[in-house]
mmCIF file of C-alpha atoms in Angstrom:
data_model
loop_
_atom_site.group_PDB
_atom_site.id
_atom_site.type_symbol
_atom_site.label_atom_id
_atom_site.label_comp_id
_atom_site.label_asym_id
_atom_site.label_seq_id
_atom_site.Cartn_x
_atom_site.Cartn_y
_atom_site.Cartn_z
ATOM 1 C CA UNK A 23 275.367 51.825 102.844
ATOM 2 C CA UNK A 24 272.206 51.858 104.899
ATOM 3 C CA UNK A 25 270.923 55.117 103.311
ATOM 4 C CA UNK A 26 271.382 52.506 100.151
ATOM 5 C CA UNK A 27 269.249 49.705 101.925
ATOM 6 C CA UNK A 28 266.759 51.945 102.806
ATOM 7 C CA UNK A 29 266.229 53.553 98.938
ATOM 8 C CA UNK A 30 266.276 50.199 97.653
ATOM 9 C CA UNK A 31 263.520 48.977 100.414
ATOM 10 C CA UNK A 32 261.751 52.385 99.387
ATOM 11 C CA UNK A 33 261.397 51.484 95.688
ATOM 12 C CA UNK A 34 260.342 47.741 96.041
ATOM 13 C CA UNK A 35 257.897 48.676 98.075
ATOM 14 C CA UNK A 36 256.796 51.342 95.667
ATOM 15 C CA UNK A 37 257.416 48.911 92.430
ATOM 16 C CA UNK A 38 255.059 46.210 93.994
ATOM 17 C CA UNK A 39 252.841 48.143 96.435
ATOM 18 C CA UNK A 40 249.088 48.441 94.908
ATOM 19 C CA UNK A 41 247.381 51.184 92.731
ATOM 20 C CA UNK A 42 244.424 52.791 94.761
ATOM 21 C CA UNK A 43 242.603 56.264 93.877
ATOM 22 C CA UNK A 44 240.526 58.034 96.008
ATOM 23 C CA UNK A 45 237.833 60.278 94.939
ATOM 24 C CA UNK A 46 236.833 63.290 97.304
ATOM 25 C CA UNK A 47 233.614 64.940 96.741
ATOM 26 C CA UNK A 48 235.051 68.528 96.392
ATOM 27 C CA UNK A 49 238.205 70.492 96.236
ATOM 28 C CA UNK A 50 240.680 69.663 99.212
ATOM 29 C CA UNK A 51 240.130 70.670 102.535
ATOM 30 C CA UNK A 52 239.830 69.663 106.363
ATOM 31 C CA UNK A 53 237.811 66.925 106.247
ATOM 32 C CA UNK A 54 240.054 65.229 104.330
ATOM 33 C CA UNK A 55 243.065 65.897 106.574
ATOM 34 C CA UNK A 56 243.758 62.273 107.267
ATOM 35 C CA UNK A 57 244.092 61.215 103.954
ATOM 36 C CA UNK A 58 247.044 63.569 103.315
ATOM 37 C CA UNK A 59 248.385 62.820 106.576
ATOM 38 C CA UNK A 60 248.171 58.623 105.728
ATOM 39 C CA UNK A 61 250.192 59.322 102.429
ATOM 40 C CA UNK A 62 252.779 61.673 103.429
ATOM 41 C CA UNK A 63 253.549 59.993 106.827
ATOM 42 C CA UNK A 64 254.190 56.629 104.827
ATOM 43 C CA UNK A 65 250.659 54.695 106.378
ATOM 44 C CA UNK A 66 249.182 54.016 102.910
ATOM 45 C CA UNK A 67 252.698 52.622 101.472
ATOM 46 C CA UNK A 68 253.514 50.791 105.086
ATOM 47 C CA UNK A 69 250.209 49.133 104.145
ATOM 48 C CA UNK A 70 251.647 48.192 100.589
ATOM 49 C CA UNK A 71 249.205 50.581 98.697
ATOM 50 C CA UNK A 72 249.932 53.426 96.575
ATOM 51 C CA UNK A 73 247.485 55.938 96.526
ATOM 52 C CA UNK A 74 246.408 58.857 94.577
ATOM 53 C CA UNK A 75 244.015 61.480 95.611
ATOM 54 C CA UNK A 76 241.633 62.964 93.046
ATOM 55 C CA UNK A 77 239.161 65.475 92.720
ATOM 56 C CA UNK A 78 236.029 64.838 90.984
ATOM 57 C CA UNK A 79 235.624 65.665 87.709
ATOM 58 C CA UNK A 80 232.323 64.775 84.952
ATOM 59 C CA UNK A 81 231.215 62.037 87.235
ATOM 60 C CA UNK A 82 230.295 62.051 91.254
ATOM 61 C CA UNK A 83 232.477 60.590 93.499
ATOM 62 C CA UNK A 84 229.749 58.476 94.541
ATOM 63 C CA UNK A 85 229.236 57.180 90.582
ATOM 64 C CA UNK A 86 233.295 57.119 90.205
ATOM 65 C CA UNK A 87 233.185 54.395 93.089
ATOM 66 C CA UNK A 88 230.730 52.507 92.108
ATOM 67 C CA UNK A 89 231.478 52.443 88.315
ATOM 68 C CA UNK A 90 235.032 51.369 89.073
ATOM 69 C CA UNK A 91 236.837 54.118 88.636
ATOM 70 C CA UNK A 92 237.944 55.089 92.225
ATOM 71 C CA UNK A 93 238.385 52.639 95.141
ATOM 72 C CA UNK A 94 237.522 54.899 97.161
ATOM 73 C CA UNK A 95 235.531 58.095 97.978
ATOM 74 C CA UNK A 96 234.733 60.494 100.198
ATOM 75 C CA UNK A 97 230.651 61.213 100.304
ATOM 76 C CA UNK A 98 227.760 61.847 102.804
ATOM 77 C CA UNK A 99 225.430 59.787 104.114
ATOM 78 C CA UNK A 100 222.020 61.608 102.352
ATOM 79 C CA UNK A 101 224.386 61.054 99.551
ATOM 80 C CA UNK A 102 224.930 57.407 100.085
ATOM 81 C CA UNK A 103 221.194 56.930 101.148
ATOM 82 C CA UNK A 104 220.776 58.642 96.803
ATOM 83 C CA UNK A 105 223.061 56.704 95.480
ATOM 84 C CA UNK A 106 221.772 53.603 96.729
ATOM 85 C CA UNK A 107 217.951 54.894 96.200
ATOM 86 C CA UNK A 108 219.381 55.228 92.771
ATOM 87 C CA UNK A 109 220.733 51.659 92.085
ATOM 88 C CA UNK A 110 224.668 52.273 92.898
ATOM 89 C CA UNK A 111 226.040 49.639 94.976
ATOM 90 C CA UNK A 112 228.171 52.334 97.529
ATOM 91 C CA UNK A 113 228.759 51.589 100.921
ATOM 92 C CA UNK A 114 230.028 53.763 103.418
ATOM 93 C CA UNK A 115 232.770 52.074 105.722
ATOM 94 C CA UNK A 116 233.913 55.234 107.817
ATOM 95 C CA UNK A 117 232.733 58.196 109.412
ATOM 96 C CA UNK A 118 235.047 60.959 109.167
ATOM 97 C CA UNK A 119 233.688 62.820 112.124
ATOM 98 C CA UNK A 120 230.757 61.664 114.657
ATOM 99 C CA UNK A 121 228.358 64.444 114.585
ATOM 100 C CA UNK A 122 226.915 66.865 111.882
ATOM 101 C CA UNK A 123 228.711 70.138 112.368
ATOM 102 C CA UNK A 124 226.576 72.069 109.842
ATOM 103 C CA UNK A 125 224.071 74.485 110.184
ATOM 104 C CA UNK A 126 222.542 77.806 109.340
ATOM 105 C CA UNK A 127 224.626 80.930 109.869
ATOM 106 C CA UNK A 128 223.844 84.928 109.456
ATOM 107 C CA UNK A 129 225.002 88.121 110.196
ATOM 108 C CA UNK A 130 224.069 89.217 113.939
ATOM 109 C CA UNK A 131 223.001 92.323 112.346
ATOM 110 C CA UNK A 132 220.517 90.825 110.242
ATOM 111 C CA UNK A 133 217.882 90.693 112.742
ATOM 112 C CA UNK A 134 217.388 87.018 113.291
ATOM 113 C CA UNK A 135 218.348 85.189 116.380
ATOM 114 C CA UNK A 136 216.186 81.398 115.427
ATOM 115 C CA UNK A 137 214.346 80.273 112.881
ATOM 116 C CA UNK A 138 211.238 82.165 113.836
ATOM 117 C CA UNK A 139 213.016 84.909 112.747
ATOM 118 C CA UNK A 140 213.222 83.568 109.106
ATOM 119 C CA UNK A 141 209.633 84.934 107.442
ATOM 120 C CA UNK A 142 210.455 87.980 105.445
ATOM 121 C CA UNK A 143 214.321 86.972 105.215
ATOM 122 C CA UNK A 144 216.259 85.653 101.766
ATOM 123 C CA UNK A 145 217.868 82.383 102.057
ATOM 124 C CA UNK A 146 221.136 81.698 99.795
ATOM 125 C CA UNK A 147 219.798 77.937 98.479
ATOM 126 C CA UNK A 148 222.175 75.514 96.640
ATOM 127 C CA UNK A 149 219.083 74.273 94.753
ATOM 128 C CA UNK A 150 218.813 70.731 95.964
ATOM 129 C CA UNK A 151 215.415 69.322 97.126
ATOM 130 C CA UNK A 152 216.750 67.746 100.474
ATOM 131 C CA UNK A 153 217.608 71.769 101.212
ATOM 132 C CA UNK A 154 213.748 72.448 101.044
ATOM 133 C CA UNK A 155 212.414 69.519 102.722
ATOM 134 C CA UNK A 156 214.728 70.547 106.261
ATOM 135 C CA UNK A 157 213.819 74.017 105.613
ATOM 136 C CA UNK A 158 210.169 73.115 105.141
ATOM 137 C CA UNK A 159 210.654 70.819 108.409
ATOM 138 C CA UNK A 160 212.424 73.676 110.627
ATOM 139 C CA UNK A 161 209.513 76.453 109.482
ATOM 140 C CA UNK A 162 207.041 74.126 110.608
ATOM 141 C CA UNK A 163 208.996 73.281 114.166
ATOM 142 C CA UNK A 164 209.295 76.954 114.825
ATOM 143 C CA UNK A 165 205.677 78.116 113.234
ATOM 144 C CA UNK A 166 207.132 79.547 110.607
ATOM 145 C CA UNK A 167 205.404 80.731 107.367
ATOM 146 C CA UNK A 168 207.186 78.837 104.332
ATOM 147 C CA UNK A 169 205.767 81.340 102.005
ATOM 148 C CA UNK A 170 207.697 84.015 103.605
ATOM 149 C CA UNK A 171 210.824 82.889 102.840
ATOM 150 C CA UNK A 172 212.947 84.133 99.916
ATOM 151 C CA UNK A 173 214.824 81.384 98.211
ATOM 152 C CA UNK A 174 217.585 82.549 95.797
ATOM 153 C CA UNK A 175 219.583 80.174 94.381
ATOM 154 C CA UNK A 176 223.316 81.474 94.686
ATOM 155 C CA UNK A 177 225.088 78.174 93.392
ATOM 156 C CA UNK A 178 228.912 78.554 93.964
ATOM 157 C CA UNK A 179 228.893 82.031 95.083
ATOM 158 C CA UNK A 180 231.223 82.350 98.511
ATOM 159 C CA UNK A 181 229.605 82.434 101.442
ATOM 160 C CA UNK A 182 231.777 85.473 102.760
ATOM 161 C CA UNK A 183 231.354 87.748 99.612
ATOM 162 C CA UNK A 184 227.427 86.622 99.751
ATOM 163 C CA UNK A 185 226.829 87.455 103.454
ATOM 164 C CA UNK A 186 228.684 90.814 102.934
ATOM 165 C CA UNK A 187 226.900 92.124 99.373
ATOM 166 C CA UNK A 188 223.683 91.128 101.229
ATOM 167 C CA UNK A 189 222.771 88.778 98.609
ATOM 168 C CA UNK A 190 220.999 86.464 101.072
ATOM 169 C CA UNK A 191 220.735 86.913 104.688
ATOM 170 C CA UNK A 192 221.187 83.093 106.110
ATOM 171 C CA UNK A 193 222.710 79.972 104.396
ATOM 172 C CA UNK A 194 222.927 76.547 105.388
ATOM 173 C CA UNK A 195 226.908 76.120 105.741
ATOM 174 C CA UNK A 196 229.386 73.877 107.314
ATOM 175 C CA UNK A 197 231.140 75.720 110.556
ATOM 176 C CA UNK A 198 234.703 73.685 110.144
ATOM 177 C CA UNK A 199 234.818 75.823 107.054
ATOM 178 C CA UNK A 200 232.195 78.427 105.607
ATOM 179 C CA UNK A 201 231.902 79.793 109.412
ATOM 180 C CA UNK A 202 235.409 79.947 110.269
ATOM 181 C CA UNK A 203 236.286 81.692 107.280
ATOM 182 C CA UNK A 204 233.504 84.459 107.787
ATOM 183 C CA UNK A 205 234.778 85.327 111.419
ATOM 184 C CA UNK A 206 238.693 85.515 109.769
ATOM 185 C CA UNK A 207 237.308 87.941 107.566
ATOM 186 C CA UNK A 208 236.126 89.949 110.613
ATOM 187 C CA UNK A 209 232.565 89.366 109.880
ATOM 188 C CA UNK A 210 229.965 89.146 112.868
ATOM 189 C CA UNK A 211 228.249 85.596 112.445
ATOM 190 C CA UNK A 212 225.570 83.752 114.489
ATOM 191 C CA UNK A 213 225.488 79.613 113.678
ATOM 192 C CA UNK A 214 223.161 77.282 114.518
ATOM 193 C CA UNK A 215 223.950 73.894 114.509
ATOM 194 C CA UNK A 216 221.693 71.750 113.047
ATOM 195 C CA UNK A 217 221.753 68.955 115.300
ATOM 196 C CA UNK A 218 220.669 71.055 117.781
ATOM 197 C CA UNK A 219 217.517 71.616 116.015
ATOM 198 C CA UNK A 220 216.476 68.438 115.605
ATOM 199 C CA UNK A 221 218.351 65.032 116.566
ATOM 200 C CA UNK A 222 216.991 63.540 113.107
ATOM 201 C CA UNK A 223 219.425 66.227 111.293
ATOM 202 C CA UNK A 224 222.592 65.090 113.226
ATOM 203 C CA UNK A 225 223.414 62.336 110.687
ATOM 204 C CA UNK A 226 226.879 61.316 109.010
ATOM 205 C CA UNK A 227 228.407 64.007 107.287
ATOM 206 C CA UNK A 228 231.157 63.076 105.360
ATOM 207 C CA UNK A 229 231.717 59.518 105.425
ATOM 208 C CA UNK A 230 233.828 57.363 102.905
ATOM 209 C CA UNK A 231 232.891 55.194 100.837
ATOM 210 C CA UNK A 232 233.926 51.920 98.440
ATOM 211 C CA UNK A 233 231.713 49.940 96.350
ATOM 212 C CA UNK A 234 230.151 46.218 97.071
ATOM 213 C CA UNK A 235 231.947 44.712 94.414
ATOM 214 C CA UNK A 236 235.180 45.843 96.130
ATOM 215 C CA UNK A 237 234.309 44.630 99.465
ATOM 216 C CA UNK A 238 233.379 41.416 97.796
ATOM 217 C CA UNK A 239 236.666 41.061 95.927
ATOM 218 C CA UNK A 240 239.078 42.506 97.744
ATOM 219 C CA UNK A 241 237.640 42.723 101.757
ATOM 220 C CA UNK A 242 241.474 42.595 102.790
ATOM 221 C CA UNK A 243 242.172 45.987 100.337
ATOM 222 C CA UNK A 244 239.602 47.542 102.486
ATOM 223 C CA UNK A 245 240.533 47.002 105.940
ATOM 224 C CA UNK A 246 244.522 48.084 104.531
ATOM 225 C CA UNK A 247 242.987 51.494 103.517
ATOM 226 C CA UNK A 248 240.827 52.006 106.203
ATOM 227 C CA UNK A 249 243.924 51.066 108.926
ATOM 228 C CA UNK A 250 246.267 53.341 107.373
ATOM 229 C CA UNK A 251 243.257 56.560 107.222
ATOM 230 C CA UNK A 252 242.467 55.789 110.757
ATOM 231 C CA UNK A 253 246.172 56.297 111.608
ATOM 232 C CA UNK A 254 246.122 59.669 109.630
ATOM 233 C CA UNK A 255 243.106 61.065 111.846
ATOM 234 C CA UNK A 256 244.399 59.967 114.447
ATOM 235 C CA UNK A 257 247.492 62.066 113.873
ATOM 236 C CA UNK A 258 245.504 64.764 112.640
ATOM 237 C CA UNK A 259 243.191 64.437 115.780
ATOM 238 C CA UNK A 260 246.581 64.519 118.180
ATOM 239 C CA UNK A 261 248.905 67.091 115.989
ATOM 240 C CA UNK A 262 246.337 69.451 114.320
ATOM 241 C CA UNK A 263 248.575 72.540 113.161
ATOM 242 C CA UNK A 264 251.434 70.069 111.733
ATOM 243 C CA UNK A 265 248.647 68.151 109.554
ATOM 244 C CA UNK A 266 246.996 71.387 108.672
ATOM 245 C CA UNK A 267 250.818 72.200 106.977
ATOM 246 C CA UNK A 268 250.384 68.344 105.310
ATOM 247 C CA UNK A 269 246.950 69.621 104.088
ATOM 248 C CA UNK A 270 248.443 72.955 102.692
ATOM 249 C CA UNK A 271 251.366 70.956 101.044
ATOM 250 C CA UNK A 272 249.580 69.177 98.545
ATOM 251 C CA UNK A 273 246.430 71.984 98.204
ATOM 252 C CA UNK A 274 248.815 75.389 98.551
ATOM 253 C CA UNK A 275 246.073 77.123 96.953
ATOM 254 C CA UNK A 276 244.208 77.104 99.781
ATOM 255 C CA UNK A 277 244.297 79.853 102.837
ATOM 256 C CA UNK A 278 247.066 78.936 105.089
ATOM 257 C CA UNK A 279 245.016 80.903 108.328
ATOM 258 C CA UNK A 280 241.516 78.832 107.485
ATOM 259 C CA UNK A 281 243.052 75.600 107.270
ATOM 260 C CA UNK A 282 245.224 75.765 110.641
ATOM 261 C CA UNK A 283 242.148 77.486 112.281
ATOM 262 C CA UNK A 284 239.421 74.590 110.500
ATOM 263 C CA UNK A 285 242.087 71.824 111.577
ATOM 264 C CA UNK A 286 242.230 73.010 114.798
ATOM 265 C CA UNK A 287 238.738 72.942 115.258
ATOM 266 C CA UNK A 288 237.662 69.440 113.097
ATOM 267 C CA UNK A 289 240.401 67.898 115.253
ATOM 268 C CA UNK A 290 238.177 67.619 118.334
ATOM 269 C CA UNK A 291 235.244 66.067 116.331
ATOM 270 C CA UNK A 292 236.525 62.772 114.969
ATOM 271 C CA UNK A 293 236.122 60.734 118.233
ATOM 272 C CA UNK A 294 233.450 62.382 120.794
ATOM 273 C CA UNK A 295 231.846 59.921 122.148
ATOM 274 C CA UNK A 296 232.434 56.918 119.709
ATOM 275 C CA UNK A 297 233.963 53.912 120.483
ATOM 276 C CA UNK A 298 236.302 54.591 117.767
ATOM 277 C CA UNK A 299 237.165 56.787 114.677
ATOM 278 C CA UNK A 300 234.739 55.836 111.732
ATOM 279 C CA UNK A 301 232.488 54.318 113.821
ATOM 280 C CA UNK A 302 228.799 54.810 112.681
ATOM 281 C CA UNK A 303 225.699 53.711 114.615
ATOM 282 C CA UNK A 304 222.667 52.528 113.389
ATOM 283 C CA UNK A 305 220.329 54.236 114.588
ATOM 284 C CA UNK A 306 221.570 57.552 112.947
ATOM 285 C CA UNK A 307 221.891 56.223 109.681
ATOM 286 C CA UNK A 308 217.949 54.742 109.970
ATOM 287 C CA UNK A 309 216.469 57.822 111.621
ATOM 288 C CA UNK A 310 217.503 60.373 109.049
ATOM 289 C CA UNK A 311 216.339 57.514 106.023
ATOM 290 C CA UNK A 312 213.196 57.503 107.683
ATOM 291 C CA UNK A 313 213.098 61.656 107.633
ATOM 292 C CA UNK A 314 213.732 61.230 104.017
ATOM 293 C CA UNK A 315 211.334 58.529 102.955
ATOM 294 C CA UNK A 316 208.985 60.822 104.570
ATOM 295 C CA UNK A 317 209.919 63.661 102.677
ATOM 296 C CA UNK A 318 209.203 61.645 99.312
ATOM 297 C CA UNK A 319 212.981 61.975 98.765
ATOM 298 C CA UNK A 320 213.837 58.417 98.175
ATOM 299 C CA UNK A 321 211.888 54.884 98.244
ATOM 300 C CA UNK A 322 212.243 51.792 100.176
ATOM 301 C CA UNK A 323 215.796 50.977 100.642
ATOM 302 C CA UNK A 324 217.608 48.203 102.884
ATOM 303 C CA UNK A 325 219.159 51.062 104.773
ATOM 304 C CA UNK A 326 221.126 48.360 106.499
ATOM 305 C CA UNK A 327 223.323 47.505 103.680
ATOM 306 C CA UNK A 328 224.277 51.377 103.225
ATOM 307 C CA UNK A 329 226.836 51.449 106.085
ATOM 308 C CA UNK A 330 229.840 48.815 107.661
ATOM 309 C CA UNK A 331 231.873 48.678 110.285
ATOM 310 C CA UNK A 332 233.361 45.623 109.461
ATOM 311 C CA UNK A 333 236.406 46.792 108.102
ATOM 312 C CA UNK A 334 237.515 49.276 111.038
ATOM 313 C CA UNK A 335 240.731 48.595 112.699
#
């Protein structure tokens, strides 16, 4: 009889409990840990949502958000700071993890040990012009000669199988992922963070997102979502290899080793020295605008009204 009261609490929570999509910004993977861990542990539905996670597909994540067609989204904040730039009303109401844990990583024996060490090497670009602009403002840090570097554009090419056929020597990549994955395939990588370079680089990176008309409407959806995520990092933060198994459940496609190992790692990161989880400051989201309006990347923007923490738990 109670297994019976319990299946019949199950589905009327389920009949009545609210429709919500989230949009990542890639294929599944570590940083979005907490969201799997916030549906399969029962936060989302304890919350009275129902949520389905989505990849992106003909539009961005951030354009899916603000068009209406995802709640939510994960994003970045140079992506917000576009979107915004660009007229799309996305705000970003968490940060995933507190400091930017990408960089620039290359084979030990490729002769560079810093950025000075760049003129006469080939970087592997994506092809976006923020790329350029930090790679134009680390040559001239380290007294560089922009000239002298080769840019080839590699687009989705791995960055494993590109560091090993040699097709570029050094590649701006996340550690969590691109640089755990080349040292489980044995290869001998040196990273360098790029925070560590320059403060002005250690910005948000990812954040989530929702759109103003949401907050406007529905300010009580938010803070529901946003309780129930914080309590799926925060399990992913406390039991890393068990929600690296939640991640691989709904993704099995992806490498069981790299996801326990990137897990292990991205669970340290989402506090540090925060007040909470998703907390973002200020001064991190203005000093990396101002690096980009001075880069002729984007125009005048309220900065201000790109970020909240008004809906944390």
């Amino acid at each position: 009889m109670r297994k019976f009261w319990l299946a019949l609490i199950l589905f009327c929570t389920l009949a009545f409990a609210q429709q919500v999509v989230v949009v990542l910004d890639w294929y599944p993977n570590t940083n979005h840990t907490g969201l799997y861990v916030a549906l399969e542990k029962g936060f989302f539905a304890e919350e009275g949502l129902s949520v389905s996670i989505v990849e992106p597909a003909k539009m961005s994540a951030e354009q899916m958000v603000a068009s209406g067609n995802a709640h939510f989204g994960v994003s970045f904040q140079e992506f917000v700071t576009y979107a915004r730039a660009e007229g799309l009303p996305v705000v970003s109401i968490a940060a995933v993890i507190q400091h930017n844990t990408s960089g620039f990583t290359w084979l030990k024996a490729s002769g560079i040990s810093s950025p000075k060490d760049w003129e006469g090497k080939t970087y592997g670009a994506w092809g976006t012009e923020i790329e350029e602009a930090m790679l134009r403002t680390i040559a001239r840090k380290y007294g560089v000669d922009w000239s002298k570097i080769k840019m080839q554009t590699v687009g989705q090419l791995d960055f494993v199988t590109g560091l090993r056929q040699r097709v570029f020597d050094f590649q701006w990549v996340f550690y969590g992922w691109e640089v755990i994955a080349a040292k489980l395939a044995g290869l001998d990588v040196e990273f360098l963070a790029l925070k560590d370079i320059d403060e002005v680089f250690d910005y948000y990176t990812p954040v989530l997102i929702t759109s103003e008309k949401l907050i406007q409407q529905s300010p009580e959806l938010v803070r529901k979502f946003l309780r129930a995520v914080s309590r799926g990092y925060a399990y992913a933060k406390n039991n890393p290899e068990e929600s690296a198994r939640i991640l691989l459940k709904y993704a099995p496609e992806l490498d069981e080793k790299l996801v326990i190992e990137s897990q292990k790692y991205l669970s340290t990161k989402y506090w540090e020295d925060s007040p909470k989880w998703g907390w973002q400051d200020e001064k991190v989201w203005r000093r990396f605008y101002e690096w980009m309006r001075e880069n002729n990347l984007v125009p005048e923007i309220q900065i201000e009204k790109a970020f909240t923490n008004e809906f944390l738990p």
